[in-house]
Coordinates of C-alpha atoms in Angstrom, one line a residue:
N14 CA 122.2 -56.7 -207.0
A15 CA 119.4 -59.3 -207.1
Q16 CA 121.4 -61.9 -208.9
A17 CA 124.4 -61.5 -206.6
N18 CA 122.0 -61.7 -203.6
G19 CA 120.5 -64.9 -205.0
A20 CA 123.9 -66.5 -205.5
S21 CA 124.9 -65.5 -202.0
L22 CA 121.8 -67.1 -200.6
L23 CA 122.4 -70.4 -202.4
N24 CA 126.1 -70.4 -201.2
A25 CA 125.1 -69.6 -197.7
Y26 CA 122.7 -72.6 -197.6
A27 CA 125.4 -74.9 -199.1
A28 CA 127.9 -73.7 -196.4
A29 CA 125.3 -74.1 -193.6
K30 CA 124.9 -77.8 -194.5
L31 CA 128.5 -78.4 -193.6
M32 CA 128.5 -76.5 -190.3
T33 CA 128.9 -78.1 -186.9
P34 CA 128.1 -75.4 -184.4
G35 CA 130.1 -75.7 -181.2
G36 CA 131.8 -78.7 -182.8
N37 CA 128.6 -80.7 -182.6
P38 CA 126.4 -82.0 -185.4
L39 CA 123.2 -80.2 -186.3
S40 CA 120.3 -81.1 -184.1
A41 CA 117.0 -79.8 -182.8
T42 CA 118.9 -77.9 -180.1
N43 CA 122.0 -77.1 -182.3
R44 CA 120.8 -75.2 -185.3
V45 CA 122.1 -72.8 -188.0
L46 CA 120.2 -69.6 -188.8
I47 CA 120.6 -67.9 -192.2
I48 CA 119.6 -64.2 -192.1
V49 CA 117.9 -63.1 -195.3
S50 CA 118.1 -59.3 -195.1
D51 CA 115.7 -56.9 -196.8
G52 CA 116.0 -57.1 -200.6
E53 CA 115.5 -59.2 -203.7
Y54 CA 117.2 -62.5 -204.2
D55 CA 117.1 -63.7 -207.8
I56 CA 118.2 -67.4 -208.0
G57 CA 117.3 -67.7 -211.7
A58 CA 116.6 -71.2 -212.8
N59 CA 118.2 -72.7 -209.7
V60 CA 116.0 -74.3 -207.1
L61 CA 116.5 -73.4 -203.4
T62 CA 116.3 -76.9 -202.0
L63 CA 115.8 -77.0 -198.2
D64 CA 117.0 -80.6 -197.7
T65 CA 118.7 -80.4 -194.3
D66 CA 117.0 -80.4 -191.0
Y67 CA 117.9 -77.7 -188.4
I68 CA 118.9 -75.0 -190.9
D69 CA 116.5 -72.0 -190.5
L70 CA 115.8 -69.0 -192.7
L71 CA 114.8 -65.6 -191.2
G72 CA 113.8 -62.8 -193.4
H73 CA 112.2 -59.4 -192.5
G74 CA 108.7 -58.2 -192.7
R75 CA 105.2 -59.6 -192.5
C76 CA 103.1 -61.4 -195.2
R77 CA 99.4 -60.4 -195.5
D78 CA 96.4 -60.8 -197.8
L79 CA 95.3 -57.3 -198.7
A80 CA 92.1 -58.4 -200.4
V81 CA 90.7 -60.3 -197.4
T82 CA 88.3 -62.2 -199.6
T83 CA 88.0 -65.7 -201.0
G84 CA 89.2 -66.3 -204.6
S85 CA 92.6 -65.0 -205.4
P86 CA 94.3 -63.2 -202.5
V87 CA 96.3 -60.0 -203.1
V88 CA 99.4 -60.9 -201.2
K89 CA 101.7 -58.3 -199.6
L90 CA 105.0 -60.0 -199.4
P91 CA 107.6 -59.5 -196.7
N92 CA 110.6 -57.3 -197.4
S93 CA 112.9 -60.3 -198.1
V94 CA 111.9 -61.7 -201.5
V95 CA 113.4 -64.8 -203.3
K96 CA 112.6 -64.9 -207.0
G97 CA 113.2 -67.6 -209.5
T98 CA 112.2 -69.3 -212.7
G99 CA 112.9 -72.9 -211.8
N100 CA 110.1 -75.4 -211.2
P101 CA 109.7 -75.0 -208.3
V102 CA 111.4 -72.0 -206.8
V103 CA 111.9 -73.7 -203.5
A104 CA 111.8 -77.4 -202.7
L105 CA 111.0 -78.4 -199.1
N106 CA 112.8 -81.7 -198.5
A107 CA 113.4 -81.4 -194.8
T108 CA 111.3 -82.4 -191.7
D109 CA 112.5 -79.8 -189.2
V110 CA 113.1 -76.2 -190.5
Y111 CA 111.9 -72.8 -189.5
V112 CA 111.2 -70.1 -192.1
Q113 CA 109.9 -66.6 -191.4
G114 CA 109.5 -63.3 -193.2
I115 CA 110.3 -64.4 -196.7
G116 CA 108.3 -64.1 -200.0
F117 CA 108.9 -66.6 -202.7
V118 CA 108.0 -65.5 -206.3
Q119 CA 107.6 -67.7 -209.4
S120 CA 107.5 -66.1 -212.9
T121 CA 107.5 -69.2 -215.2
D122 CA 104.3 -70.4 -216.8
S123 CA 102.7 -73.5 -215.3
A124 CA 105.4 -73.7 -212.7
D125 CA 104.8 -74.0 -208.9
V126 CA 106.3 -71.8 -206.2
M127 CA 107.1 -74.5 -203.6
S128 CA 106.9 -78.3 -203.6
V129 CA 106.9 -80.4 -200.4
D130 CA 109.0 -83.5 -201.1
D131 CA 110.0 -84.5 -197.6
A132 CA 109.6 -88.2 -196.8
G133 CA 108.9 -87.2 -193.3
N134 CA 105.9 -85.1 -194.5
A135 CA 107.5 -81.8 -193.2
A136 CA 106.2 -82.9 -189.8
S137 CA 108.1 -80.4 -187.7
V138 CA 108.4 -77.4 -190.1
R139 CA 107.3 -73.9 -189.0
F140 CA 106.5 -71.3 -191.7
I141 CA 105.4 -67.9 -190.4
D142 CA 104.8 -64.8 -192.5
V143 CA 105.8 -66.6 -195.8
G144 CA 104.3 -65.7 -199.2
F145 CA 104.0 -68.0 -202.2
V146 CA 103.2 -65.8 -205.3
T147 CA 103.2 -66.5 -209.0
T148 CA 103.3 -63.7 -211.5
A149 CA 103.2 -65.9 -214.6
A150 CA 100.5 -65.4 -217.3
T151 CA 99.7 -69.0 -217.0
P152 CA 100.3 -69.6 -213.3
G153 CA 101.1 -72.8 -211.5
E154 CA 100.2 -73.3 -207.8
G155 CA 101.6 -71.8 -204.6
V156 CA 102.4 -74.9 -202.6
V157 CA 102.0 -78.5 -203.9
M158 CA 102.5 -81.9 -202.5
G159 CA 105.5 -83.3 -204.4
G160 CA 107.2 -86.5 -203.1
A161 CA 105.6 -86.3 -199.7
A162 CA 102.7 -88.6 -198.8
Q163 CA 101.0 -85.7 -196.9
I164 CA 101.8 -82.2 -195.6
D165 CA 102.1 -81.7 -191.9
G166 CA 103.8 -78.9 -190.0
Y167 CA 102.7 -75.5 -188.7
W168 CA 101.8 -72.6 -191.0
E169 CA 100.9 -69.1 -189.8
Q170 CA 100.1 -66.0 -191.9
C171 CA 101.2 -67.9 -195.1
H172 CA 99.4 -66.6 -198.2
S173 CA 99.3 -67.5 -201.9
N174 CA 97.5 -66.0 -204.9
R175 CA 97.1 -69.6 -206.1
G176 CA 96.5 -73.0 -204.5
L177 CA 98.0 -73.2 -201.1
F178 CA 98.6 -76.9 -200.4
N179 CA 97.0 -77.8 -203.7
A180 CA 96.3 -81.4 -204.7
A181 CA 97.5 -82.5 -201.3
V182 CA 96.7 -84.6 -198.3
F183 CA 96.9 -82.0 -195.6
S184 CA 97.3 -82.9 -191.9
G185 CA 99.1 -79.9 -190.5
R186 CA 98.0 -76.8 -188.7
C187 CA 97.2 -73.4 -190.4
V188 CA 96.5 -70.1 -188.6
K189 CA 95.2 -67.1 -190.6
C190 CA 96.5 -68.5 -193.9
H191 CA 94.8 -67.5 -197.2
G192 CA 95.0 -69.3 -200.6
G193 CA 93.3 -69.3 -204.0
D194 CA 91.2 -72.1 -205.6
G195 CA 92.2 -75.6 -204.6
S196 CA 93.8 -74.8 -201.3
F197 CA 94.2 -76.7 -198.0
G198 CA 94.1 -80.2 -199.5
G199 CA 91.9 -79.3 -202.5
S200 CA 91.9 -79.7 -206.2
S201 CA 89.3 -79.4 -209.0
T202 CA 91.4 -81.2 -211.6
T203 CA 92.9 -84.3 -209.9
S204 CA 91.7 -87.2 -207.7
V205 CA 94.1 -86.1 -205.0
G206 CA 92.9 -83.7 -202.3
S207 CA 91.8 -84.3 -198.7
V208 CA 92.1 -83.2 -195.1
V209 CA 93.2 -85.8 -192.6
G210 CA 93.6 -84.4 -189.1
G211 CA 94.3 -80.9 -190.3
I212 CA 93.5 -77.9 -188.1
F213 CA 92.5 -74.5 -189.5
W214 CA 91.8 -71.2 -187.7
E215 CA 90.6 -68.1 -189.6
C216 CA 91.8 -69.5 -193.0
W217 CA 90.3 -68.3 -196.3
A218 CA 90.3 -70.0 -199.7
G219 CA 88.7 -70.1 -203.1
S220 CA 86.7 -73.0 -204.6
G221 CA 87.6 -76.6 -204.2
S222 CA 89.3 -76.2 -200.9
F223 CA 89.5 -77.9 -197.4
G224 CA 89.3 -81.4 -198.9
A225 CA 88.1 -81.5 -202.5
N226 CA 88.9 -83.5 -205.6
T227 CA 87.4 -85.1 -208.7
Q228 CA 86.4 -88.3 -207.0
N229 CA 85.8 -89.2 -203.3
A230 CA 87.1 -86.2 -201.3
T231 CA 87.3 -86.3 -197.6
Y232 CA 87.4 -83.6 -194.9
N233 CA 88.4 -85.0 -191.5
G234 CA 89.8 -82.1 -189.7
Y235 CA 89.0 -79.1 -187.4
A236 CA 88.1 -75.7 -188.8
E237 CA 87.0 -72.6 -187.0
R238 CA 86.1 -69.2 -188.5
C239 CA 87.1 -70.4 -192.0
I240 CA 85.7 -69.3 -195.3
A241 CA 85.7 -70.9 -198.8
D242 CA 84.0 -70.7 -202.1
E243 CA 82.0 -73.5 -203.6
N244 CA 82.8 -77.3 -203.5
S245 CA 84.7 -77.1 -200.2
F246 CA 85.0 -79.0 -196.9
G247 CA 84.7 -82.5 -198.4
S248 CA 83.4 -82.0 -201.9
S249 CA 83.6 -83.9 -205.2
F250 CA 83.9 -82.3 -208.6
D251 CA 82.5 -85.4 -210.2
G252 CA 79.5 -84.0 -212.2
T253 CA 77.9 -87.4 -212.7
G254 CA 76.9 -88.1 -209.1
T255 CA 79.0 -91.3 -209.1
Y256 CA 81.4 -89.9 -206.5
G257 CA 80.7 -87.8 -203.5
G258 CA 82.3 -85.8 -200.7
T259 CA 82.7 -87.0 -197.2
F260 CA 82.7 -84.7 -194.1
E261 CA 83.9 -86.5 -191.0
G262 CA 85.4 -83.7 -189.0
T263 CA 84.4 -80.5 -187.2
A264 CA 83.6 -77.0 -188.4
I265 CA 82.6 -74.1 -186.3
D266 CA 81.5 -70.6 -187.6
C267 CA 82.6 -71.6 -191.1
N268 CA 81.1 -70.4 -194.4
A269 CA 81.1 -71.9 -197.9
Q270 CA 79.1 -71.7 -201.1
W271 CA 77.2 -74.5 -202.9
D272 CA 78.0 -78.2 -202.9
S273 CA 80.1 -77.9 -199.7
F274 CA 80.3 -79.7 -196.3
A275 CA 79.9 -83.1 -198.0
G276 CA 78.6 -82.3 -201.4
D277 CA 79.2 -83.0 -205.1
T278 CA 78.6 -81.2 -208.3
G279 CA 76.4 -84.0 -209.6
R280 CA 74.3 -83.9 -206.5
G281 CA 74.0 -87.7 -206.4
S282 CA 73.6 -90.0 -203.4
A283 CA 77.3 -90.7 -202.7
S284 CA 78.0 -87.8 -200.4
S285 CA 78.1 -88.5 -196.6
F286 CA 78.1 -86.1 -193.6
S287 CA 79.0 -87.7 -190.3
G288 CA 80.8 -85.0 -188.5
E289 CA 79.8 -81.9 -186.5
A290 CA 79.0 -78.4 -187.8
T291 CA 78.1 -75.5 -185.6
R292 CA 76.9 -72.0 -186.9
C293 CA 78.0 -72.9 -190.4
T294 CA 76.4 -71.6 -193.6
A295 CA 76.4 -72.7 -197.2
A296 CA 74.4 -72.3 -200.4
A297 CA 72.6 -75.2 -202.2
G298 CA 73.7 -78.9 -202.2
A299 CA 75.4 -78.7 -198.8
F300 CA 75.6 -80.6 -195.5
G301 CA 75.3 -84.0 -197.2
G302 CA 73.6 -82.6 -200.3
R303 CA 71.4 -85.3 -201.8
G304 CA 73.5 -88.0 -200.1
S305 CA 73.2 -89.0 -196.4
V306 CA 73.5 -87.3 -193.0
E307 CA 74.7 -90.2 -190.8
S308 CA 73.4 -90.9 -187.2
S309 CA 76.6 -89.6 -185.7
A310 CA 76.1 -86.2 -187.4
K311 CA 75.4 -83.0 -185.4
L312 CA 74.2 -79.9 -187.2
I313 CA 73.7 -77.0 -184.8
D314 CA 72.5 -73.6 -186.0
C315 CA 73.5 -74.2 -189.6
E316 CA 71.9 -72.7 -192.7
A317 CA 71.8 -73.8 -196.3
E318 CA 69.6 -73.6 -199.4
E319 CA 67.9 -76.2 -201.6
E320 CA 69.0 -79.8 -202.0
S321 CA 70.8 -79.8 -198.6
F322 CA 70.8 -81.8 -195.4
G323 CA 70.6 -85.1 -197.2
S324 CA 68.0 -87.3 -198.8
S325 CA 68.4 -89.5 -195.7
M326 CA 69.0 -87.5 -192.5
S327 CA 69.7 -89.8 -189.5
G328 CA 71.5 -87.3 -187.3
L329 CA 70.7 -84.3 -185.3
M330 CA 69.6 -81.0 -186.7
R331 CA 69.1 -78.3 -184.1
G332 CA 68.3 -74.6 -184.8
C333 CA 69.0 -75.1 -188.5
I334 CA 67.4 -73.1 -191.4
S335 CA 66.8 -74.2 -195.0
D336 CA 64.7 -71.6 -196.8
R337 CA 64.9 -72.5 -200.5
G338 CA 63.4 -75.7 -201.8
T339 CA 64.1 -77.9 -198.8
D340 CA 63.5 -81.6 -199.5
I341 CA 65.0 -83.4 -196.5
G342 CA 64.5 -87.2 -196.1
L343 CA 64.1 -87.7 -192.4
A344 CA 65.3 -91.2 -191.4
G345 CA 64.3 -93.2 -188.2
T346 CA 67.1 -91.9 -185.9
G347 CA 66.9 -88.4 -187.2
E348 CA 65.9 -85.5 -185.0
V349 CA 64.8 -82.0 -186.1
I350 CA 64.7 -79.7 -183.2
G351 CA 64.1 -75.9 -183.3
C352 CA 64.5 -75.8 -187.1
T353 CA 62.9 -73.7 -189.9
L354 CA 62.3 -75.7 -193.1
I355 CA 60.8 -73.9 -196.1
N356 CA 59.9 -75.2 -199.6
S357 CA 57.8 -72.7 -201.6
S358 CA 56.9 -75.2 -204.3
A359 CA 56.7 -78.7 -202.7
C360 CA 56.8 -80.7 -199.4
P361 CA 59.9 -79.8 -197.4
L362 CA 60.1 -82.9 -195.3
T363 CA 59.7 -86.5 -196.3
I364 CA 59.8 -89.3 -193.8
V365 CA 62.0 -92.2 -194.9
G366 CA 62.4 -94.2 -191.7
S367 CA 60.3 -95.2 -188.6
T368 CA 59.6 -92.7 -185.8
P369 CA 62.0 -89.8 -186.2
K370 CA 61.6 -86.8 -183.9
I371 CA 60.4 -83.3 -184.8
A372 CA 60.1 -80.7 -182.1
R373 CA 59.8 -76.9 -181.7
S374 CA 60.2 -76.4 -185.4
T375 CA 58.5 -74.4 -188.2
I376 CA 57.7 -76.2 -191.4
I377 CA 56.4 -74.1 -194.4
S378 CA 55.2 -76.1 -197.5
G379 CA 54.3 -74.9 -200.9
G380 CA 53.0 -78.4 -201.7
V381 CA 49.8 -80.2 -200.7
V382 CA 51.1 -81.3 -197.3
A383 CA 53.9 -80.2 -194.9
I384 CA 55.2 -83.7 -194.1
D385 CA 54.8 -86.7 -196.4
A386 CA 55.9 -90.3 -196.7
A387 CA 55.8 -92.8 -199.6
S388 CA 54.4 -95.5 -197.2
A389 CA 52.9 -95.6 -193.8
L390 CA 55.4 -94.4 -191.2
N391 CA 55.2 -92.9 -187.7
I392 CA 56.8 -89.8 -186.3
K393 CA 57.1 -88.2 -182.9
M394 CA 56.2 -84.5 -183.3
F395 CA 55.5 -81.9 -180.7
Y396 CA 55.4 -78.1 -180.3
T397 CA 55.8 -77.6 -184.1
A398 CA 54.0 -75.1 -186.3
L399 CA 53.0 -76.1 -189.8
N400 CA 51.2 -74.2 -192.5
K401 CA 49.6 -77.4 -193.8
S402 CA 48.7 -80.8 -192.4
I403 CA 50.8 -83.9 -192.5
G404 CA 50.2 -86.5 -195.3
V405 CA 47.9 -89.5 -194.9
N406 CA 50.9 -91.9 -194.7
V407 CA 52.3 -90.1 -191.7
T408 CA 51.1 -90.8 -188.2
N409 CA 52.1 -88.7 -185.2
V410 CA 52.3 -91.2 -182.3
I411 CA 52.2 -88.5 -179.8
G412 CA 48.5 -88.0 -179.3
N413 CA 48.6 -84.3 -178.2
G414 CA 51.9 -82.9 -179.2
Y415 CA 50.7 -79.2 -179.0
N416 CA 51.3 -78.7 -182.6
V417 CA 49.8 -75.9 -184.7
V418 CA 48.5 -76.3 -188.2
D419 CA 47.4 -73.0 -189.7
V420 CA 47.7 -71.5 -193.2
D421 CA 48.9 -68.3 -191.6
V422 CA 52.0 -69.9 -190.1
T423 CA 55.1 -68.1 -191.3
A424 CA 58.8 -68.4 -190.5

């Protein structure tokens, strides 16, 4: 039965810790493998503490997210399932272990499924096809950072219906992993949550993920084909505008909702985007929000809505689209090339520094002018179409830039 299976699993792990395969101590090349066959393993209030390197657990079956959406995944667990009521069900306190084909299930209110407590930050762990599910009415999280300073390791096809690597500093590698809100170094309720060197490929999450917290959250990783809800990829949940999100890494073909890619819920000036994003999309308050886009930033073929791309944009925007209430502050080193900027009610582009470049772009203004400045400033603009003229404080220092100003200009 499940209780007997659970007791056998705990006993097997305790026995494995004492083993010396071949008469030699456990090592990276001299390991013990515990086979966790199909079935349920109920360990009750006990905690399965993985505290010894080189002891591996192999279950049976694959772990998948059947919902394939952001938010709360619908997790299909492997055939080998370990259930418990302790907080957590499993504690990872080893640096080098391999776990595959096991589902861990928590049923206690406000209790987490797994805690990473290893002083070595789980640097060499490999988890493949592992599920972390809570069935409690008031659920805790899937995987949290306990005593570890950060979470490293390799994680593939690991899924949770709650936060996966919640309230954590994440620096590991994830492949096709899905989590709920507050995943991949994210949290909407604490000041802990960031990505430092983490790598993500085809990972999905809910809101407040990929580096998010209540203060100064940082995303400094690499993500490709990843999706998240709002306040993700370096975002602050501080609603006052005092704190901001920081995006210092790389994102390719990623998608998020509002206040993401260096954003904050207060839409203040503290957010900073200095990384690279290619073919990424977001809603409002994204890509620096109302903060700054630094000179090192590269935004290629990205799209966002109002209050995005910074009130001071010093980097490169190429092929980008902002089609709802754009109000970008273009600084001196900023370059806008092949972009479409639309503000149906006001001027979409304000010059805030000397001689930025604008080329091969389309600028549609619902205000009096298409480009404005608070004081006299120069620009270099050529091959650009505008539906209205530039403001009196703006001077194009390229005499004939082959620009077109016509009320019939459309995107």
